[in-house]
């Protein structure tokens, strides 16, 4: 068997292992060393590689942004900023039809600007917003679905852990990717708000009413949000303006949110340990996948599968748009089964070379950034699609009274809004790219 | 035994977390120092208050020398130290959709099988890392700016990797025992939410 054939064969083997519940990082690792073993006719190469591969992956300066952003998100959940965000949004929107749900989405968007993880955003905002939603007579499934969808804003609005991984895999500028994600992120929030107003008109019983809040109170609530605004501008603005590297920005953000949490008095030693444990678990999970993906990808590169695949696509003369839509559909389907990070690590090394040889009438950098944002959105849809939408589980675990089937029904509206947004962003790349310096 | 292992994993995570916190503070100090240095050289300050500008620069304020290298070395240790808790909580990312249709005992078998494979791999990684470390000891490689031997960083990571191996071996043994006796020996035997 040639090395190229080995490369092709490895993919179905990998999928079978993953579907048989192998830890994803482990499956990629095994396929990587297995592939290198057969390609080289012995273990010498991968044994030599393993001497430094783990250390160099774990000590990567650009990857060190990940534990720092995760720590920042953990501190943010403790800082009380979620409460002030929700109060501010609620005082402006609460009296509208479905307004408390809209406020929850708005607060999720605000929280997403200091937190790079969807699950943390969904869990934190649920703690604050779920009791309020239920208090004002919002139905169970509608409330949980709103928060699950709102939670995805944690990743869509920068900073975003997934974008960091994408940037490293495709050698793109993290600052530019963050900037490009900004408008699509706001569009997502807007889309969810429109979805809510449609939903409460279709199901008038799903939402109660709440009286209007007076202006002085609104202004007061708005002022209380200043730490969020400050942290977001400092971290994302600072990275973008070149004051510091993305890793430094993440460190500044983690320290800043840590100080806010400390000042708010919620950061005791016990809670600090809890946030460390949560950060540690997610960090180790992510780095183990990155390690496995690194080995698998070095085998794939050796086998030249990505190159052959892009040659094939070009020689067949498919329209670039067809290829793009097929890839996005692939992510939508797989997103129902697999977590977003594993999917990105597994597929970007194969899909990105294909996309980069196609002609979309833009510079390669613009295509890379635009494609990154599109992929980010479609993999995030996976977080709210049944059967394994992680956000749905997390929130349903917090609201035991609501059967998950009710959440499933209501979340369909939000998925529809996601799909419309993806279509708009595919058709009009300028929406993503216009903020970038030319 | 299980309690001791959980404690060990938690202790490693906390040590890693403290190391992460120190790195965060170090980077912030470096950023502040560089900012103050830039400010001291800026035309604004040199124009408005040259004495103050000279004074600021005179304090020797600036970015932390070689912060980049410390972050890399420290981060490797941190991540290795984070492995045991992920292992013992069963928090590695998996796809459960297809196996959820199978019976509980089949699932328990599958989980145990992968746990054993994962343990073999982690032990292998630890051994190879040790070899890599010995290589760095012998070739005397040092970092570019701070000139500290690279093997120091390898050694710190190796210590954490050994702990990860111990916890991994325990987890595998606990899964096998669980399969045999039908009892639960690990905190999250049903698979964790990640």
XYZ file of C-alpha atoms in Angstrom:
632
model
C 0.000 0.000 0.000
C 1.398 3.414 -0.903
C 1.668 6.151 1.718
C -1.084 8.055 -0.049
C -3.424 5.071 0.191
C -2.500 4.691 3.848
C -3.561 8.290 4.321
C -6.936 7.652 2.724
C -7.496 4.448 4.707
C -6.621 6.130 7.983
C -9.654 8.387 7.814
C -12.406 5.747 8.019
C -10.405 3.896 10.676
C -10.222 7.088 12.694
C -13.949 7.669 12.378
C -14.792 4.127 13.456
C -12.611 4.511 16.512
C -14.226 7.841 17.381
C -17.731 6.468 16.900
C -16.787 3.566 19.161
C -16.301 6.153 21.887
C -12.516 6.389 21.806
C -11.344 9.662 23.324
C -10.913 11.802 20.208
C -7.362 12.860 20.994
C -6.413 9.231 21.572
C -7.958 8.098 18.283
C -6.044 10.740 16.322
C -2.866 9.915 18.200
C -3.185 6.195 17.409
C -3.936 6.823 13.742
C -0.983 9.196 13.612
C 1.567 6.790 15.064
C -0.022 3.836 13.252
C 0.258 5.689 9.971
C 3.848 6.711 10.625
C 4.655 3.124 11.605
C 3.390 1.642 8.335
C 4.656 4.501 6.191
C 8.178 4.192 7.569
C 8.134 0.416 7.973
C 8.913 0.631 11.682
C 8.511 2.581 14.897
C 11.788 4.531 14.670
C 10.279 7.724 13.323
C 7.368 8.140 15.694
C 9.422 7.040 18.681
C 11.944 9.741 17.821
C 9.169 12.240 17.255
C 7.584 11.507 20.620
C 10.781 12.537 22.416
C 9.967 16.191 21.963
C 6.480 16.320 20.406
C 4.579 16.418 23.696
C 6.830 19.028 25.228
C 6.836 21.256 22.185
C 3.029 21.089 21.889
C 2.465 21.819 25.566
C 5.050 24.606 25.655
C 3.818 26.364 22.506
C 3.686 30.087 23.172
C 0.728 30.681 20.886
C -1.274 27.827 22.440
C -0.656 29.169 25.936
C -3.398 31.673 25.132
C -5.905 28.835 25.702
C -5.496 28.137 29.429
C -5.311 31.889 29.988
C -8.576 32.558 28.177
C -10.196 29.627 29.965
C -9.044 31.005 33.308
C -10.378 34.425 32.296
C -13.757 32.850 31.526
C -13.782 31.076 34.882
C -13.014 34.301 36.744
C -15.637 36.105 34.681
C -18.299 33.667 35.828
C -17.429 34.557 39.438
C -17.105 38.265 39.011
C -20.789 39.182 39.166
C -20.434 40.740 35.718
C -23.044 38.327 34.361
C -25.595 39.729 36.805
C -24.900 43.351 35.985
C -25.000 42.602 32.249
C -28.358 40.893 32.555
C -29.809 43.663 34.745
C -28.723 46.321 32.284
C -30.117 44.450 29.282
C -33.323 43.669 31.147
C -33.926 47.285 32.132
C -33.823 48.294 28.473
C -35.600 45.338 26.863
C -37.570 43.608 29.627
C -40.921 45.293 29.034
C -41.105 44.283 25.378
C -42.847 41.178 24.129
C -40.369 38.401 24.907
C -38.149 41.122 26.334
C -36.647 39.175 29.217
C -35.492 36.495 26.746
C -34.071 39.225 24.505
C -32.256 40.621 27.520
C -30.787 37.174 28.194
C -29.441 37.087 24.631
C -28.047 40.607 24.982
C -26.370 39.691 28.245
C -24.915 36.542 26.654
C -23.447 38.694 23.892
C -21.911 41.004 26.480
C -20.566 38.074 28.444
C -19.222 36.521 25.245
C -16.995 39.552 24.857
C -15.016 38.579 27.950
C -15.435 34.811 27.782
C -14.116 32.586 25.017
C -16.185 29.512 25.744
C -19.791 28.732 24.872
C -20.401 26.272 27.671
C -19.185 28.707 30.331
C -21.344 31.469 28.843
C -24.430 29.254 28.701
C -23.929 27.974 32.242
C -23.169 31.354 33.778
C -25.980 33.252 32.099
C -28.436 30.477 32.910
C -27.692 30.835 36.584
C -28.605 34.523 36.377
C -31.324 34.604 33.739
C -33.186 31.314 34.107
C -34.874 32.179 37.440
C -35.872 35.603 36.067
C -37.317 34.134 32.888
C -39.386 31.662 34.838
C -40.485 34.368 37.294
C -41.958 36.460 34.469
C -43.847 33.514 33.054
C -41.614 32.393 30.210
C -42.191 28.758 29.300
C -39.548 26.195 30.210
C -38.523 25.051 26.743
C -38.418 28.589 25.402
C -36.233 29.776 28.289
C -33.733 26.931 28.043
C -33.558 27.157 24.242
C -32.939 30.915 24.416
C -30.058 30.443 26.825
C -28.574 27.549 24.874
C -28.571 29.646 21.714
C -27.382 32.725 23.593
C -24.520 30.668 24.986
C -23.076 30.123 21.519
C -22.366 33.864 21.462
C -19.584 33.099 23.942
C -17.561 31.609 21.107
C -18.882 33.715 18.242
C -18.008 37.034 19.857
C -14.256 37.390 20.408
C -12.228 36.351 22.319
C -12.810 32.824 21.129
C -10.827 29.685 21.863
C -11.871 28.032 18.606
C -10.658 30.986 16.540
C -7.293 30.767 18.273
C -6.978 27.130 17.220
C -8.098 27.965 13.689
C -5.572 30.796 13.498
C -2.751 28.504 14.566
C -3.758 25.700 12.186
C -4.026 28.005 9.176
C -1.252 30.442 10.177
C -3.558 33.425 10.164
C -3.438 36.555 12.280
C -5.480 36.095 15.485
C -6.159 39.818 15.832
C -7.673 40.002 12.356
C -9.803 36.925 12.962
C -11.139 38.432 16.188
C -11.961 41.639 14.365
C -13.696 39.758 11.561
C -15.784 37.758 14.048
C -17.172 40.907 15.603
C -19.920 41.871 13.143
C -21.100 38.281 12.526
C -21.275 37.900 16.307
C -23.480 40.965 16.633
C -25.588 39.710 13.733
C -26.041 36.462 15.625
C -27.336 38.305 18.687
C -29.635 40.386 16.504
C -30.862 37.267 14.730
C -31.687 35.609 18.048
C -33.597 38.685 19.202
C -35.639 38.651 15.995
C -36.191 34.915 16.498
C -37.524 35.581 19.987
C -39.959 38.196 18.760
C -41.187 35.767 16.090
C -41.473 32.962 18.634
C -43.590 34.929 21.098
C -45.949 35.867 18.280
C -46.320 32.260 17.180
C -46.616 31.052 20.789
C -48.152 33.990 22.698
C -48.429 31.922 25.863
C -44.691 31.255 25.997
C -43.837 34.658 27.479
C -45.232 36.829 30.253
C -44.972 40.581 30.684
C -42.902 42.833 32.851
C -43.339 46.540 33.545
C -41.149 49.223 32.019
C -38.080 50.375 33.922
C -37.598 54.122 34.415
C -34.714 55.878 32.671
C -32.629 56.818 35.722
C -32.593 53.163 36.727
C -31.617 52.144 33.213
C -28.687 54.532 33.193
C -27.601 53.230 36.569
C -27.777 49.634 35.359
C -25.822 50.554 32.257
C -23.058 52.222 34.242
C -22.647 49.046 36.323
C -21.444 47.254 33.175
C -18.242 49.295 32.928
C -15.822 46.488 33.933
C -17.018 44.392 31.002
C -16.563 47.245 28.538
C -13.159 48.064 29.970
C -11.912 44.460 29.862
C -13.207 43.817 26.379
C -11.682 46.991 24.938
C -8.423 46.369 26.745
C -8.034 42.740 25.643
C -9.421 42.739 22.118
C -8.498 46.371 21.418
C -5.012 45.896 22.822
C -4.401 42.799 20.721
C -5.732 44.517 17.639
C -3.752 47.743 18.114
C -0.593 45.709 18.617
C -0.068 46.807 22.230
C 0.461 43.184 23.054
C 0.495 39.711 21.538
C -2.688 37.614 21.788
C -1.103 35.583 24.608
C -0.290 38.758 26.502
C -3.816 39.988 25.880
C -5.202 36.788 27.368
C -2.960 37.184 30.414
C -4.075 40.784 30.883
C -7.698 39.656 30.544
C -7.275 36.822 33.042
C -5.601 39.143 35.546
C -8.245 41.839 34.969
C -11.222 39.533 35.461
C -9.415 37.981 38.423
C -9.124 41.431 40.022
C -12.802 42.194 39.340
C -13.766 38.859 40.890
C -11.495 39.542 43.862
C -12.970 43.008 44.410
C -16.518 41.648 44.172
C -15.567 39.411 47.087
C -16.558 36.147 45.432
C -13.033 34.860 44.856
C -12.289 32.893 48.010
C -9.585 30.208 48.098
C -12.171 27.428 47.748
C -13.755 29.073 44.735
C -10.333 29.813 43.275
C -9.575 26.084 43.512
C -12.871 25.259 41.814
C -12.081 27.578 38.923
C -8.583 26.115 38.686
C -9.996 22.578 38.532
C -12.469 23.585 35.809
C -9.723 25.345 33.852
C -7.399 22.370 34.310
C -9.942 19.830 33.078
C -10.846 21.751 29.925
C -7.231 22.714 29.237
C -5.978 19.142 29.498
C -8.841 17.903 27.325
C -8.045 20.488 24.638
C -4.287 19.966 24.696
C -4.637 16.217 24.496
C -6.700 16.622 21.329
C -4.208 19.152 19.968
C -1.403 16.678 20.648
C -3.191 13.818 18.896
C -4.173 16.062 16.013
C -0.574 17.233 15.651
C 0.659 13.671 15.197
C -2.169 12.692 12.900
C -1.651 15.787 10.798
C 2.057 15.209 10.440
C 1.230 11.755 9.118
C -1.414 13.187 6.769
C 1.047 15.778 5.486
C 3.566 13.010 4.844
C 0.950 11.000 2.962
C 0.093 14.109 0.914
C -3.626 13.449 1.217
C -4.568 17.133 1.652
C -2.579 18.062 -1.457
C -4.025 15.241 -3.554
C -7.510 16.122 -2.406
C -7.173 19.764 -3.388
C -5.633 18.765 -6.738
C -8.595 16.499 -7.281
C -11.124 19.202 -6.465
C -9.398 21.669 -8.788
C -9.019 19.156 -11.645
C -12.706 18.284 -11.455
C -13.543 21.926 -12.008
C -16.177 22.128 -9.252
C -17.466 25.590 -8.616
C -15.783 27.070 -5.526
C -19.189 27.886 -4.099
C -20.391 24.286 -4.418
C -17.308 23.081 -2.583
C -17.776 25.674 0.137
C -21.430 24.802 0.647
C -20.609 21.079 0.756
C -17.956 21.662 3.397
C -20.300 23.789 5.488
C -23.016 21.126 5.225
C -20.485 18.525 6.318
C -19.800 20.579 9.451
C -23.504 20.991 10.156
C -24.055 17.225 10.016
C -20.944 16.330 11.983
C -21.622 19.084 14.461
C -24.639 17.075 15.575
C -22.254 14.320 16.662
C -18.889 15.768 17.592
C -17.619 18.675 19.680
C -16.520 21.728 17.740
C -12.876 21.784 18.729
C -12.175 18.174 17.737
C -13.958 18.761 14.474
C -11.833 21.825 13.664
C -8.585 20.060 14.530
C -9.562 17.026 12.538
C -10.830 18.675 9.378
C -9.176 22.066 8.882
C -5.824 20.521 7.829
C -7.749 18.698 5.083
C -10.331 21.292 4.074
C -8.243 24.424 4.315
C -5.783 23.468 1.534
C -8.804 22.729 -0.667
C -10.451 26.068 0.065
C -7.213 27.984 -0.378
C -6.709 26.815 -3.969
C -10.223 27.813 -5.019
C -10.896 31.204 -6.558
C -13.481 33.251 -4.661
C -12.281 36.514 -6.155
C -10.570 37.535 -2.906
C -7.038 37.507 -1.565
C -5.962 34.287 0.155
C -5.899 36.017 3.526
C -9.454 37.227 3.119
C -10.650 33.794 2.045
C -8.918 32.244 5.056
C -10.501 34.680 7.489
C -13.951 34.515 5.911
C -13.850 30.708 5.809
C -12.718 30.651 9.452
C -15.691 32.714 10.557
C -18.112 30.583 8.528
C -16.683 27.382 9.985
C -16.833 28.864 13.464
C -20.538 29.554 13.033
C -21.490 26.195 11.567
C -19.602 24.209 14.194
C -21.276 26.283 16.878
C -24.676 25.368 15.501
C -23.663 21.867 16.553
C -23.768 23.006 20.179
C -27.518 23.519 19.983
C -28.553 20.771 17.588
C -30.104 17.617 19.018
C -29.148 14.928 19.867
C -25.803 15.933 21.393
C -25.928 19.726 21.555
C -23.767 20.311 24.611
C -25.377 23.647 25.512
C -28.800 22.005 25.621
C -27.604 19.410 28.107
C -25.868 21.910 30.351
C -28.909 24.129 30.608
C -31.384 21.324 30.932
C -29.343 19.984 33.798
C -29.920 23.342 35.520
C -33.678 23.352 34.908
C -34.914 19.931 35.913
C -38.598 20.788 35.459
C -38.295 21.202 31.693
C -38.167 18.000 29.661
C -35.412 18.131 27.041
C -37.932 17.467 24.271
C -39.469 20.905 24.946
C -36.056 22.489 24.629
C -35.499 20.609 21.371
C -38.736 21.978 19.922
C -38.043 25.591 20.836
C -34.383 25.529 19.805
C -35.351 24.749 16.197
C -36.287 28.415 15.748
C -32.817 29.469 16.790
C -31.172 26.917 14.513
C -33.209 28.341 11.650
C -31.907 31.792 12.505
C -28.340 30.411 12.481
C -28.820 28.899 9.048
C -30.183 32.148 7.635
C -27.166 33.977 9.023
C -24.717 31.488 7.511
C -26.418 31.921 4.131
C -26.164 35.715 4.388
C -22.495 35.588 5.345
C -21.705 33.166 2.506
C -23.446 35.387 -0.023
C -21.941 38.633 1.277
C -18.327 38.085 2.368
C -17.995 41.842 2.818
C -20.061 41.697 6.027
C -17.249 39.690 7.600
C -14.352 41.422 5.916
C -15.195 45.121 5.737
C -13.705 45.917 9.158
C -10.324 44.551 8.136
C -7.662 46.972 6.968
C -7.167 46.505 3.233
C -6.902 4.440 47.337
C -9.416 6.129 45.061
C -9.619 9.036 47.445
C -5.852 9.370 47.563
C -5.677 9.350 43.751
C -8.368 12.003 43.479
C -6.457 14.077 46.007
C -3.254 13.616 44.032
C -4.959 14.657 40.800
C -6.514 17.688 42.480
C -3.201 18.641 44.065
C -1.485 18.458 40.672
C -4.221 20.598 39.134
C -3.843 23.185 41.896
C -0.053 23.262 41.528
C -0.539 23.683 37.777
C -3.105 26.389 38.434
C -0.729 28.274 40.685
C 1.967 28.002 38.044
C -0.530 29.300 35.458
C -1.429 32.206 37.754
C 2.233 33.077 38.216
C 2.733 33.059 34.446
C -0.288 35.331 34.003
C 1.132 37.787 36.546
C 4.594 37.584 34.977
C 3.218 38.415 31.536
C 1.206 41.325 32.967
C 4.272 42.714 34.735
C 6.197 42.414 31.504
C 3.453 44.209 29.545
C 3.276 46.986 32.157
C 7.049 47.329 32.182
C 7.203 47.578 28.421
C 4.327 50.077 28.477
C 6.106 52.258 31.042
C 9.329 52.053 29.053
C 7.552 53.096 25.850
C 5.861 55.895 27.758
C 9.223 57.119 29.079
C 10.569 57.285 25.537
C 7.382 58.815 24.104
C 7.529 62.323 22.664
C 4.614 63.276 24.922
C 6.479 62.676 28.151
C 9.955 63.703 26.942
C 8.404 66.924 25.642
C 6.266 67.714 28.675
C 8.467 66.542 31.503
C 11.934 65.490 30.345
C 13.093 65.028 33.925
C 10.284 62.645 34.680
C 10.921 60.773 31.440
C 14.620 60.383 32.234
C 13.749 59.314 35.753
C 11.336 56.688 34.475
C 13.861 55.255 32.060
C 16.560 55.590 34.711
C 14.719 53.152 36.993
C 15.501 50.524 34.374
C 11.831 49.744 33.915
C 11.045 47.560 30.922
C 9.675 44.219 29.841
C 10.752 41.153 31.827
C 13.846 39.730 30.169
C 13.062 36.410 28.471
C 9.432 36.310 29.645
C 8.643 34.376 26.488
C 10.959 31.533 27.517
C 9.588 31.361 31.051
C 6.034 31.212 29.705
C 6.936 28.321 27.406
C 8.745 26.337 30.072
C 6.123 27.030 32.723
C 3.226 26.311 30.403
C 4.573 22.857 29.521
C 4.709 21.985 33.203
C 1.232 23.453 33.751
C -0.373 21.367 31.013
C 1.323 18.158 32.185
C 0.105 18.919 35.704
C -3.453 19.354 34.373
C -3.530 15.875 32.780
C -4.308 13.780 35.905
C -7.516 15.617 36.811
C -8.812 15.285 33.252
C -7.965 11.600 33.389
C -9.606 10.820 36.721
C -12.734 12.843 35.920
C -13.048 10.988 32.598
C -13.242 14.370 30.903
C -11.642 13.534 27.559
C -13.834 14.479 24.604
C -15.712 11.514 23.127
C -18.602 10.882 20.754
C -21.282 8.947 22.634
C -24.167 9.010 20.164
C -23.592 5.630 18.604
C -22.563 3.740 21.693
C -25.570 5.124 23.566
C -27.676 2.617 21.645
C -25.667 -0.261 23.062
C -26.246 -1.883 26.407
C -24.724 -0.596 29.611
C -22.347 -3.502 29.969
C -21.061 -3.124 26.409
C -20.454 0.544 27.128
C -18.619 -0.271 30.331
C -16.438 -2.671 28.375
C -15.719 -0.112 25.646
C -14.851 2.586 28.178
C -12.520 0.227 30.007
C -10.837 -0.802 26.768
C -10.070 2.790 25.746
C -9.008 3.663 29.274
C -6.368 0.929 29.078
C -5.170 2.067 25.640
C -5.039 5.658 26.836
C -3.012 4.615 29.876
C -0.517 2.721 27.732
C -0.178 5.816 25.590
C 0.334 8.185 28.528
C 2.992 5.897 29.970
C 4.642 5.740 26.531
C 4.563 9.532 26.288
C 6.168 9.776 29.721
C 8.958 7.378 28.736
C 9.642 9.118 25.453
C 9.617 12.468 27.226
C 12.232 11.074 29.613
C 14.395 10.078 26.647
C 13.942 13.533 25.196
C 15.013 15.007 28.530
C 18.170 12.870 28.649
C 18.959 14.084 25.138
C 18.736 17.692 26.346
C 20.921 16.875 29.375
C 23.619 15.448 27.141
C 23.633 18.109 24.464
C 23.588 20.895 27.058
C 21.097 22.983 25.093
C 20.158 26.264 26.779
C 17.463 28.810 26.028
C 18.365 31.768 23.858
C 17.939 34.720 26.218
C 18.013 33.438 29.773
C 20.550 30.702 29.033
C 18.979 28.207 31.418
C 19.341 24.535 30.423
C 16.335 23.335 28.430
C 16.349 20.061 30.360
C 15.229 21.870 33.524
C 11.915 22.558 31.877
C 11.812 18.979 30.599
C 12.506 17.689 34.095
C 9.683 19.703 35.674
C 7.321 18.427 32.985
C 8.609 14.907 33.487
C 7.747 15.001 37.190
C 4.194 16.014 36.305
C 4.063 13.378 33.540
C 4.997 10.678 36.063
C 2.076 11.763 38.240
C -0.164 11.640 35.169
C 1.049 8.097 34.471
C 0.372 6.983 38.037
C -3.153 8.384 37.959
C -3.737 6.892 34.502
C -2.633 3.424 35.636
C -4.941 3.727 38.632
C -7.854 4.774 36.401
C -7.311 1.811 34.104
C -7.098 -0.563 37.064
C -10.216 0.982 38.571
C -12.145 0.515 35.335
C -11.106 -3.131 35.125
C -12.070 -3.647 38.751
C -15.352 -1.909 38.093
C -16.009 -4.264 35.210
C -15.284 -7.295 37.360
C -17.080 -6.308 40.554
C -19.721 -3.965 39.127
C -18.847 -1.259 41.669
C -17.875 2.340 40.930
C -14.299 3.334 41.668
C -14.089 6.621 39.794
C -15.956 9.881 40.378
C -17.464 10.070 36.894
C -18.032 6.548 35.718
C -20.809 7.637 33.400
C -18.580 9.956 31.379
C -18.317 13.645 32.086
C -19.807 16.646 30.414
C -17.022 18.578 28.778
